[in-house]
Amino acid sequence: MQAKVVFDQQLRWQDLVDVADGATLEISGSRWLRIERARNAVMEMVSQGTRAYGITTGLGDLCNHILAPEQLAAMSRGTILNHACGVGPLLEKRQVRSIMAAAVANYSHGYSGISVEVVKALLAMLNAGVTPQVPEQGSVGYLTHMAHIALPLLGTGDVEYQGQVIPATEAFQLANIMPPQIGPKDGLSLVNGTPCMTGLACLVAADTEKLLSWSDLSAALSFEACGGQLAAFGELNLALKASPEVSLVGQRLRIFLSDSLWLASRQGQRTQDALSLRSVPQIHGACRQQWQNFSELVTRELNAATDNPLILEQEGVFNVVSQANPHGESLALASDALAPALAELTSAAERRSYRLLNPQVSGLPGYLTDEGGISSGLMIVQYVSASLCAENRRHASPVSVDNYVTSGLQEDHLSFGSSAVLRLFKQQANLQKVLAIELMCAAQAFDFIAVKHRQESNVFSRGGWALWQQVRQQIPHYTRERWVAKDIQRLDELLADSAMLQQLEQQAGIGEIQNV
């Protein structure tokens, strides 16, 4: 049975993730009523010739040009066509679906004045799996991505349908979708607001949550392989940091490592570990806090009306209010705050990998090779990790401080919110590969430790054993006869598997520990 999401009361970013991943979407009756009332108000203004931005006037610096009623539909169509000027690689299907769901959420608040038929057509596209082809680049805040999504409503553009890229008109016929009539305000509402950055941000929130959990598991495996000193993860000292997130990570690590005979045998051999090992709760906890802040703001934006103008009702009278709710400053700044956290997770994982490979600090064979001198082992995978780490640091620079002037001085402060969110996907992809490399190194270290203790059934923690075995199901112990890129790719695919993450957390005994 296909999952279903209903937009009714408070919306959650998890709802949009479900739709992005294939769930069907419905709008409650009360929300449909609000959409219809606002639309009726727009059509009344048109019939009365009321001066209203974007309804009876031109757009941007053309806001003082009054249009005749017969010109309004043409303006809506033209708005979509001339705003659909994105360039560069295409967004993923999942990303486009999330943007479409965020747009429907925005309209369902009932303040846009968009036609009911247009919203129904967008819903039909989502539920039938008709996904527009949307270029990634070209937005200074919003507009271009949504314009490409709106093109099929005009009978133009290409879409993905049932695994093939075909003309939108053909897909509409196959999916039995009736193209809507585009009328006054429809074009502006279709390109306006913050659905692009909001929809993308919902996916970032979900993917970051997963990567935070994988980071904890990967760090625990490295910590165990390095024979780390558990005192640093003590409940009392972490509580004194006065951070719920730091304490949460510490709890997850303590439970993961609690039954390791190998780790128990290493306690007291050092006064303290290097910071990349003993500060895992502090680093990961701080990053979790940034993710928490980001997620809360995404939820707030999802429940906001971000069109311009807004159709507001006061004492039974509808008014058109020109304002700046489409400005994406909030999400741009939140994205700029999350970017350094993703860079720090990447940096910490790279440092842990380096320690595993360095015999002076790990006590293991140099570069984790069986044939020192003949083979450089996993030396160069750390180079790859360092390269991706450096790239993530570059991506951590703030985007929201960029500014340009557009629309004849009318739009003279821009958020670059969509750009700020989009670069987070690149950071997440880099982080996932660096974690894959760390798992490769830690599993190789486990192999050497296991050989030393071959007389014992299992000297590792149950969490470490489960993760080690899962890595070995994906890739064998490294030898110089095999090239490494495929191994990284397989572990990268493992890290993309949410079900496997859940299984491993259950095996480690931390599956019931909820995020803060």
Coordinates of C-alpha atoms in Angstrom, one line a residue:
M1 CA 0.0 0.0 0.0
Q2 CA 1.4 3.4 -1.0
A3 CA 2.1 5.8 1.8
K4 CA 0.0 8.9 1.9
V5 CA 0.6 12.4 3.4
V6 CA -2.3 14.8 4.1
F7 CA -1.6 18.5 4.5
D8 CA -3.9 19.7 7.2
Q9 CA -2.7 21.3 10.5
Q10 CA 1.0 21.8 11.4
L11 CA 3.2 20.6 8.6
R12 CA 6.5 18.8 9.2
W13 CA 9.6 18.6 7.1
Q14 CA 9.3 14.8 7.4
D15 CA 6.1 15.0 5.5
L16 CA 7.8 16.5 2.5
V17 CA 10.6 13.9 2.6
D18 CA 7.9 11.2 2.5
V19 CA 6.4 12.8 -0.6
A20 CA 9.8 13.3 -2.2
D21 CA 10.4 9.6 -1.7
G22 CA 7.2 8.6 -3.4
A23 CA 4.3 9.1 -1.0
T24 CA 1.0 10.5 -2.4
L25 CA -0.2 13.9 -1.2
E26 CA -3.6 15.2 -0.3
I27 CA -4.9 18.5 1.0
S28 CA -7.6 18.7 3.7
G29 CA -11.0 20.1 2.9
S30 CA -10.4 23.1 5.2
R31 CA -7.3 24.0 3.2
W32 CA -9.0 23.6 -0.1
L33 CA -11.7 26.0 1.1
R34 CA -9.1 28.6 2.0
I35 CA -7.5 28.3 -1.4
E36 CA -10.9 28.8 -3.1
R37 CA -11.8 31.8 -0.9
A38 CA -8.6 33.6 -1.8
R39 CA -9.0 32.8 -5.4
N40 CA -12.5 34.2 -5.5
A41 CA -11.2 37.4 -3.9
V42 CA -8.6 37.7 -6.7
M43 CA -11.2 37.3 -9.4
E44 CA -13.4 39.9 -7.7
M45 CA -10.5 42.4 -7.8
V46 CA -10.0 41.7 -11.5
S47 CA -13.6 42.3 -12.3
Q48 CA -13.6 45.5 -10.3
G49 CA -10.3 46.8 -11.8
T50 CA -8.7 47.1 -8.4
R51 CA -5.1 48.2 -8.5
A52 CA -3.2 45.2 -7.0
Y53 CA 0.5 44.2 -7.6
G54 CA 0.9 41.1 -9.7
I55 CA -2.9 40.7 -10.2
T56 CA -3.8 43.8 -12.3
T57 CA -0.3 45.3 -12.6
G58 CA 3.0 44.2 -14.1
L59 CA 5.8 42.7 -12.0
G60 CA 9.0 44.0 -10.5
D61 CA 9.8 47.5 -11.6
L62 CA 6.7 47.3 -13.9
C63 CA 4.5 47.3 -10.8
N64 CA 3.0 50.7 -11.8
H65 CA 1.7 49.4 -15.2
I66 CA -2.0 48.7 -15.0
L67 CA -3.1 45.8 -17.3
A68 CA -6.4 45.2 -19.0
P69 CA -8.3 42.1 -17.8
E70 CA -7.8 40.4 -21.2
Q71 CA -4.0 40.8 -20.7
L72 CA -3.7 39.1 -17.3
A73 CA -3.7 35.4 -18.4
A74 CA -1.1 36.3 -21.1
M75 CA 1.0 37.9 -18.4
S76 CA 0.8 34.8 -16.2
R77 CA 1.9 32.6 -19.1
G78 CA 4.7 35.0 -20.1
T79 CA 5.9 35.1 -16.5
I80 CA 6.4 31.4 -16.4
L81 CA 8.1 31.2 -19.8
N82 CA 10.5 34.1 -19.2
H83 CA 11.4 33.0 -15.7
A84 CA 12.2 29.5 -16.8
C85 CA 15.8 30.3 -17.7
G86 CA 17.7 28.0 -15.4
V87 CA 21.0 26.5 -16.5
G88 CA 23.4 23.8 -15.5
P89 CA 22.9 20.2 -14.4
L90 CA 19.4 19.0 -13.5
L91 CA 18.1 18.6 -10.0
E92 CA 17.4 15.0 -8.8
K93 CA 13.8 13.7 -9.1
R94 CA 13.6 13.6 -5.3
Q95 CA 14.6 17.2 -5.0
V96 CA 12.0 18.4 -7.6
R97 CA 9.3 16.4 -5.9
S98 CA 10.1 18.0 -2.5
I99 CA 10.0 21.5 -4.1
M100 CA 6.6 20.7 -5.7
A101 CA 5.3 19.5 -2.3
A102 CA 6.6 22.7 -0.6
A103 CA 4.8 24.8 -3.3
V104 CA 1.5 23.0 -2.6
A105 CA 2.1 23.5 1.1
N106 CA 2.5 27.2 0.5
Y107 CA -0.6 27.5 -1.6
S108 CA -2.6 25.4 0.9
H109 CA -2.2 28.1 3.6
G110 CA -4.8 30.0 1.5
Y111 CA -3.1 33.4 1.1
S112 CA -1.8 33.1 -2.5
G113 CA -4.9 33.6 -4.6
I114 CA -3.8 30.9 -7.0
S115 CA -6.5 29.0 -8.8
V116 CA -7.8 25.7 -7.4
E117 CA -7.3 24.0 -10.8
V118 CA -3.6 24.9 -10.9
V119 CA -3.1 23.4 -7.4
K120 CA -5.0 20.3 -8.4
A121 CA -2.8 19.9 -11.5
L122 CA 0.3 20.1 -9.4
L123 CA -1.0 17.5 -7.0
A124 CA -1.9 15.3 -9.9
M125 CA 1.6 15.6 -11.3
L126 CA 3.1 14.6 -7.9
N127 CA 0.8 11.7 -7.3
A128 CA 1.2 10.3 -10.9
G129 CA 5.0 10.6 -10.8
V130 CA 5.2 13.3 -13.5
T131 CA 8.4 15.2 -12.6
P132 CA 9.6 18.3 -14.5
Q133 CA 13.2 18.6 -15.6
V134 CA 14.6 21.5 -13.5
P135 CA 18.1 23.0 -13.9
E136 CA 20.1 23.5 -10.7
Q137 CA 21.6 27.0 -11.4
G138 CA 20.1 30.4 -12.0
S139 CA 18.4 31.4 -8.7
V140 CA 19.3 34.5 -6.6
G141 CA 16.7 33.4 -4.1
Y142 CA 13.7 31.8 -5.8
L143 CA 11.8 32.1 -9.2
T144 CA 13.7 30.0 -11.8
H145 CA 13.3 26.6 -10.3
M146 CA 9.5 27.0 -9.8
A147 CA 9.1 28.4 -13.3
H148 CA 10.6 25.2 -14.8
I149 CA 8.2 23.2 -12.6
A150 CA 5.3 25.3 -13.9
L151 CA 6.2 24.8 -17.6
P152 CA 4.2 21.5 -18.0
L153 CA 1.1 23.3 -16.9
L154 CA 1.5 25.4 -20.0
G155 CA 1.9 22.3 -22.2
T156 CA 5.6 22.8 -22.7
G157 CA 8.9 21.5 -21.2
D158 CA 10.1 17.9 -20.6
V159 CA 9.3 15.7 -17.6
E160 CA 10.4 12.3 -16.2
Y161 CA 7.5 9.8 -16.3
Q162 CA 7.8 6.1 -15.7
G163 CA 11.6 6.2 -16.0
Q164 CA 11.7 8.1 -19.3
V165 CA 12.2 11.8 -20.2
I166 CA 9.3 12.8 -22.5
P167 CA 7.4 16.0 -23.5
A168 CA 5.1 17.2 -20.8
T169 CA 2.1 17.0 -23.1
E170 CA 2.7 13.3 -23.7
A171 CA 3.1 12.6 -20.0
F172 CA -0.1 14.5 -19.2
Q173 CA -2.0 12.3 -21.7
L174 CA -0.6 9.1 -20.4
A175 CA -1.2 10.1 -16.8
N176 CA -4.7 11.4 -17.6
I177 CA -3.9 14.9 -16.2
M178 CA -5.9 17.8 -17.6
P179 CA -3.8 21.0 -18.1
P180 CA -5.4 23.9 -16.1
Q181 CA -6.3 27.3 -17.5
I182 CA -3.7 29.8 -16.4
G183 CA -5.3 33.0 -15.3
P184 CA -4.6 36.2 -13.2
K185 CA -2.0 35.9 -10.5
D186 CA -1.3 32.2 -11.3
G187 CA 2.0 32.8 -13.1
L188 CA 3.3 35.0 -10.3
S189 CA 2.2 32.5 -7.6
L190 CA 3.8 29.6 -9.5
V191 CA 7.2 31.3 -9.5
N192 CA 7.1 33.1 -6.2
G193 CA 7.7 32.3 -2.6
T194 CA 10.3 30.1 -0.9
P195 CA 9.2 26.6 -1.9
C196 CA 12.4 25.9 -3.7
M197 CA 14.7 26.5 -0.8
T198 CA 12.2 25.1 1.7
G199 CA 11.6 21.8 -0.2
L200 CA 15.4 21.3 -0.7
A201 CA 16.0 22.2 3.0
C202 CA 13.6 19.4 4.1
L203 CA 15.7 16.9 2.3
V204 CA 18.9 18.4 3.8
A205 CA 17.4 18.0 7.3
A206 CA 16.6 14.4 6.7
D207 CA 19.9 13.5 5.1
T208 CA 21.9 15.4 7.8
E209 CA 20.1 13.5 10.5
K210 CA 21.1 10.2 8.9
L211 CA 24.8 11.4 8.5
L212 CA 24.9 12.5 12.1
S213 CA 24.0 9.0 13.2
W214 CA 26.5 7.4 10.8
S215 CA 29.2 9.7 12.1
D216 CA 28.6 8.4 15.6
L217 CA 28.9 4.8 14.5
S218 CA 32.0 5.4 12.3
A219 CA 33.7 7.4 15.1
A220 CA 32.9 4.6 17.6
L221 CA 34.5 2.0 15.3
S222 CA 37.6 4.1 15.0
F223 CA 37.7 4.8 18.7
E224 CA 37.5 1.1 19.5
A225 CA 40.2 0.3 16.9
C226 CA 42.5 2.9 18.4
G227 CA 42.0 1.6 21.9
G228 CA 40.6 5.0 23.1
Q229 CA 40.3 6.0 26.7
L230 CA 36.6 5.8 27.7
A231 CA 36.8 8.2 30.6
A232 CA 36.4 11.1 28.1
F233 CA 32.9 9.9 27.4
G234 CA 31.9 9.8 31.0
E235 CA 28.3 10.8 31.8
L236 CA 29.2 13.3 34.6
N237 CA 31.9 15.2 32.7
L238 CA 29.8 15.5 29.6
A239 CA 26.8 16.7 31.6
L240 CA 29.0 19.6 32.8
K241 CA 29.2 20.8 29.2
A242 CA 25.5 21.7 29.7
S243 CA 24.6 20.5 26.2
P244 CA 21.8 17.9 25.7
E245 CA 23.3 17.1 22.3
V246 CA 26.8 16.5 23.7
S247 CA 25.3 14.2 26.4
L248 CA 23.3 12.4 23.7
V249 CA 26.3 11.6 21.6
G250 CA 28.2 10.5 24.7
Q251 CA 25.4 8.1 25.7
R252 CA 25.3 6.6 22.2
L253 CA 29.1 6.0 22.3
R254 CA 29.1 4.6 25.8
I255 CA 26.4 2.0 24.9
F256 CA 28.0 1.2 21.6
L257 CA 31.4 0.5 23.3
S258 CA 30.3 -0.8 26.6
D259 CA 31.0 -4.5 26.1
S260 CA 34.3 -4.4 24.2
L261 CA 36.9 -6.7 25.8
W262 CA 39.6 -5.2 23.5
L263 CA 38.8 -1.7 24.6
A264 CA 38.7 -2.7 28.3
S265 CA 42.2 -4.1 27.9
R266 CA 43.5 -0.7 26.6
Q267 CA 42.2 1.4 29.4
G268 CA 44.9 3.3 31.4
Q269 CA 47.6 2.8 28.7
R270 CA 47.4 6.6 27.9
T271 CA 46.6 9.6 30.0
Q272 CA 44.4 11.0 27.3
D273 CA 43.7 10.6 23.6
A274 CA 44.1 13.1 20.8
L275 CA 41.2 15.5 20.4
S276 CA 39.9 13.9 17.3
L277 CA 39.1 10.8 19.5
R278 CA 38.2 12.2 22.9
S279 CA 36.2 15.2 21.7
V280 CA 33.7 13.2 19.5
P281 CA 30.8 14.0 21.8
Q282 CA 31.7 17.7 21.8
I283 CA 32.2 17.9 18.0
H284 CA 29.2 15.7 17.0
G285 CA 27.0 17.3 19.7
A286 CA 27.7 20.8 18.5
C287 CA 26.9 19.7 14.9
R288 CA 23.7 18.1 16.1
Q289 CA 22.7 21.4 17.7
Q290 CA 23.2 23.2 14.4
W291 CA 21.1 20.5 12.7
Q292 CA 18.4 21.0 15.3
N293 CA 18.3 24.7 14.8
F294 CA 18.2 24.2 11.0
S295 CA 15.3 21.7 11.2
E296 CA 13.3 23.9 13.5
L297 CA 13.6 26.8 11.1
V298 CA 12.7 24.7 8.1
T299 CA 9.5 23.6 9.9
R300 CA 8.7 27.3 10.6
E301 CA 9.3 28.2 6.9
L302 CA 7.2 25.3 5.8
N303 CA 4.2 26.6 7.8
A304 CA 4.7 30.2 6.6
A305 CA 2.9 31.9 3.7
T306 CA 5.6 33.1 1.5
D307 CA 3.8 34.5 -1.6
N308 CA 3.8 38.1 -2.7
P309 CA 1.4 39.7 -2.7
L310 CA -0.7 38.0 0.0
I311 CA -4.5 37.9 -0.1
L312 CA -5.5 38.8 3.5
E313 CA -9.0 38.8 5.0
Q314 CA -9.9 41.2 7.7
E315 CA -13.5 41.5 9.0
G316 CA -14.8 39.8 5.9
V317 CA -12.9 42.1 3.5
F318 CA -10.0 40.8 1.3
N319 CA -7.0 43.1 0.7
V320 CA -3.9 42.6 -1.3
V321 CA -0.7 43.3 0.7
S322 CA 2.6 43.7 -1.1
Q323 CA 5.4 42.6 1.3
A324 CA 8.6 40.5 1.3
N325 CA 7.8 37.1 2.7
P326 CA 9.4 35.5 -0.3
H327 CA 12.7 36.8 0.9
G328 CA 14.7 33.7 1.9
E329 CA 17.0 35.3 4.5
S330 CA 16.0 32.9 7.3
L331 CA 16.8 29.8 5.3
A332 CA 19.9 31.3 3.8
L333 CA 21.3 32.1 7.2
A334 CA 20.3 28.7 8.6
S335 CA 22.0 27.0 5.7
D336 CA 25.1 29.1 6.3
A337 CA 25.1 27.9 9.9
L338 CA 24.7 24.3 9.0
A339 CA 27.5 24.3 6.4
P340 CA 30.4 24.6 8.9
A341 CA 28.9 21.8 10.9
L342 CA 29.0 19.5 7.9
A343 CA 32.5 20.6 7.3
E344 CA 33.5 19.8 10.9
L345 CA 32.0 16.3 10.8
T346 CA 34.0 15.7 7.6
S347 CA 37.2 17.1 9.2
A348 CA 36.9 15.0 12.4
A349 CA 36.3 11.8 10.4
E350 CA 39.3 12.5 8.2
R351 CA 41.5 13.0 11.3
R352 CA 40.3 9.7 12.8
S353 CA 41.2 7.9 9.5
Y354 CA 44.6 9.4 9.6
R355 CA 45.3 8.2 13.1
L356 CA 44.3 4.6 12.1
L357 CA 46.8 4.7 9.2
N358 CA 49.7 6.2 11.2
P359 CA 51.6 3.4 13.0
Q360 CA 53.2 5.9 15.4
V361 CA 49.8 6.5 17.1
S362 CA 47.7 3.4 16.2
G363 CA 50.1 0.6 17.0
L364 CA 49.0 -1.1 13.9
P365 CA 50.9 -1.8 10.6
G366 CA 51.6 1.3 8.7
Y367 CA 48.8 2.3 6.3
L368 CA 47.1 -0.9 7.4
T369 CA 48.8 -3.0 4.8
D370 CA 49.9 -6.7 5.1
E371 CA 53.0 -6.0 2.9
G372 CA 54.7 -2.9 4.1
G373 CA 57.3 -1.6 1.6
I374 CA 55.7 -3.5 -1.3
S375 CA 52.3 -1.9 -0.9
S376 CA 51.3 1.6 0.3
G377 CA 48.1 0.1 1.6
L378 CA 45.4 2.6 2.4
M379 CA 47.8 5.6 2.3
I380 CA 46.1 7.3 -0.6
V381 CA 42.5 6.9 0.5
Q382 CA 43.4 9.4 3.2
Y383 CA 44.5 11.8 0.4
V384 CA 41.0 11.4 -1.0
S385 CA 39.5 12.1 2.4
A386 CA 41.7 15.2 2.8
S387 CA 40.7 16.5 -0.6
L388 CA 37.0 16.1 0.2
C389 CA 37.5 17.6 3.6
A390 CA 39.1 20.7 2.0
E391 CA 36.3 21.0 -0.5
N392 CA 33.8 21.0 2.3
R393 CA 35.7 23.7 4.1
R394 CA 35.4 25.8 1.0
H395 CA 31.7 25.1 0.8
A396 CA 31.4 26.3 4.4
S397 CA 31.9 29.9 3.4
P398 CA 28.6 32.0 3.9
V399 CA 26.4 32.4 0.8
S400 CA 23.8 34.8 2.3
V401 CA 26.2 37.7 2.4
D402 CA 26.4 37.8 -1.4
N403 CA 24.3 40.5 -3.0
Y404 CA 23.4 41.9 -6.4
V405 CA 20.8 44.3 -7.8
T406 CA 18.1 42.9 -10.0
S407 CA 14.7 44.0 -11.5
G408 CA 15.6 47.7 -12.2
L409 CA 16.5 48.4 -8.5
Q410 CA 13.2 46.9 -7.3
E411 CA 14.9 43.8 -5.9
D412 CA 18.1 45.3 -4.5
H413 CA 18.7 42.8 -1.7
L414 CA 18.9 39.1 -2.4
S415 CA 19.1 36.1 -0.1
F416 CA 20.6 33.4 -2.4
G417 CA 18.7 31.0 -0.2
S418 CA 18.4 28.3 -2.9
S419 CA 22.1 28.5 -3.6
A420 CA 22.8 28.3 0.2
V421 CA 20.8 25.1 0.5
L422 CA 22.0 23.5 -2.7
R423 CA 25.6 23.5 -1.7
L424 CA 24.7 21.5 1.4
F425 CA 23.9 18.5 -0.8
K426 CA 27.5 18.7 -2.1
Q427 CA 28.8 18.8 1.4
Q428 CA 26.7 15.9 2.4
A429 CA 27.9 13.8 -0.5
N430 CA 31.5 14.6 0.4
L431 CA 30.9 13.8 4.1
Q432 CA 29.3 10.4 3.2
K433 CA 32.4 9.4 1.2
V434 CA 34.8 10.5 4.0
L435 CA 32.8 8.4 6.4
A436 CA 33.0 5.5 3.9
I437 CA 36.8 5.9 3.9
E438 CA 36.9 5.9 7.7
L439 CA 34.8 2.7 7.9
M440 CA 37.2 1.1 5.4
C441 CA 40.2 2.0 7.6
A442 CA 38.5 1.0 10.8
A443 CA 37.4 -2.3 9.4
Q444 CA 41.0 -3.0 8.2
A445 CA 42.3 -2.2 11.7
F446 CA 39.7 -4.6 13.2
D447 CA 41.1 -7.3 10.9
F448 CA 44.6 -6.9 12.3
I449 CA 43.4 -6.8 15.9
A450 CA 41.3 -9.9 15.4
V451 CA 44.3 -11.8 14.1
K452 CA 46.1 -11.0 17.4
H453 CA 43.2 -12.4 19.3
R454 CA 42.2 -15.3 17.1
Q455 CA 41.9 -17.6 20.1
E456 CA 39.0 -15.6 21.5
S457 CA 35.5 -15.7 19.9
N458 CA 34.9 -12.0 20.0
V459 CA 36.9 -9.3 21.7
F460 CA 35.0 -6.4 20.1
S461 CA 31.8 -4.6 21.2
R462 CA 28.6 -6.0 19.8
G463 CA 28.1 -2.7 17.9
G464 CA 31.6 -2.8 16.6
W465 CA 31.4 -6.4 15.6
A466 CA 28.1 -5.8 13.7
L467 CA 29.4 -2.8 11.9
W468 CA 32.7 -4.5 11.1
Q469 CA 30.9 -7.6 9.7
Q470 CA 28.6 -5.4 7.6
V471 CA 31.6 -3.6 6.1
R472 CA 33.2 -6.9 5.3
Q473 CA 30.0 -8.1 3.6
Q474 CA 30.4 -5.1 1.2
I475 CA 34.2 -5.3 0.7
P476 CA 36.9 -7.8 1.6
H477 CA 40.1 -7.1 3.5
Y478 CA 42.3 -4.9 1.4
T479 CA 45.3 -6.3 -0.4
R480 CA 47.5 -4.8 -3.0
E481 CA 45.9 -6.8 -5.8
R482 CA 42.7 -4.8 -5.7
W483 CA 42.0 -1.2 -6.7
V484 CA 40.3 0.8 -4.1
A485 CA 37.8 3.1 -5.8
K486 CA 35.1 0.4 -6.0
D487 CA 35.4 -0.3 -2.3
I488 CA 34.8 3.3 -1.5
Q489 CA 31.8 3.3 -3.8
R490 CA 30.3 0.2 -2.2
L491 CA 30.6 1.7 1.3
D492 CA 29.2 5.0 0.1
E493 CA 26.2 3.0 -1.0
L494 CA 26.0 1.3 2.4
L495 CA 25.9 4.7 4.1
A496 CA 23.0 5.7 1.8
D497 CA 20.9 2.8 3.2
S498 CA 18.7 4.1 6.0
A499 CA 17.3 0.7 6.8
M500 CA 20.9 -0.6 7.4
L501 CA 21.6 2.3 9.7
Q502 CA 18.5 1.4 11.7
Q503 CA 19.5 -2.2 11.9
L504 CA 23.1 -1.5 13.0
E505 CA 21.9 0.9 15.7
Q506 CA 19.5 -1.8 17.0
Q507 CA 22.4 -4.3 17.1
A508 CA 24.5 -1.8 19.0
G509 CA 21.8 -1.2 21.6
I510 CA 21.3 2.5 20.6
G511 CA 18.3 2.1 18.4
E512 CA 15.9 3.4 21.1
I513 CA 17.9 6.5 21.9
Q514 CA 16.1 9.4 20.3
N515 CA 17.6 12.4 18.8
V516 CA 17.3 15.6 20.9

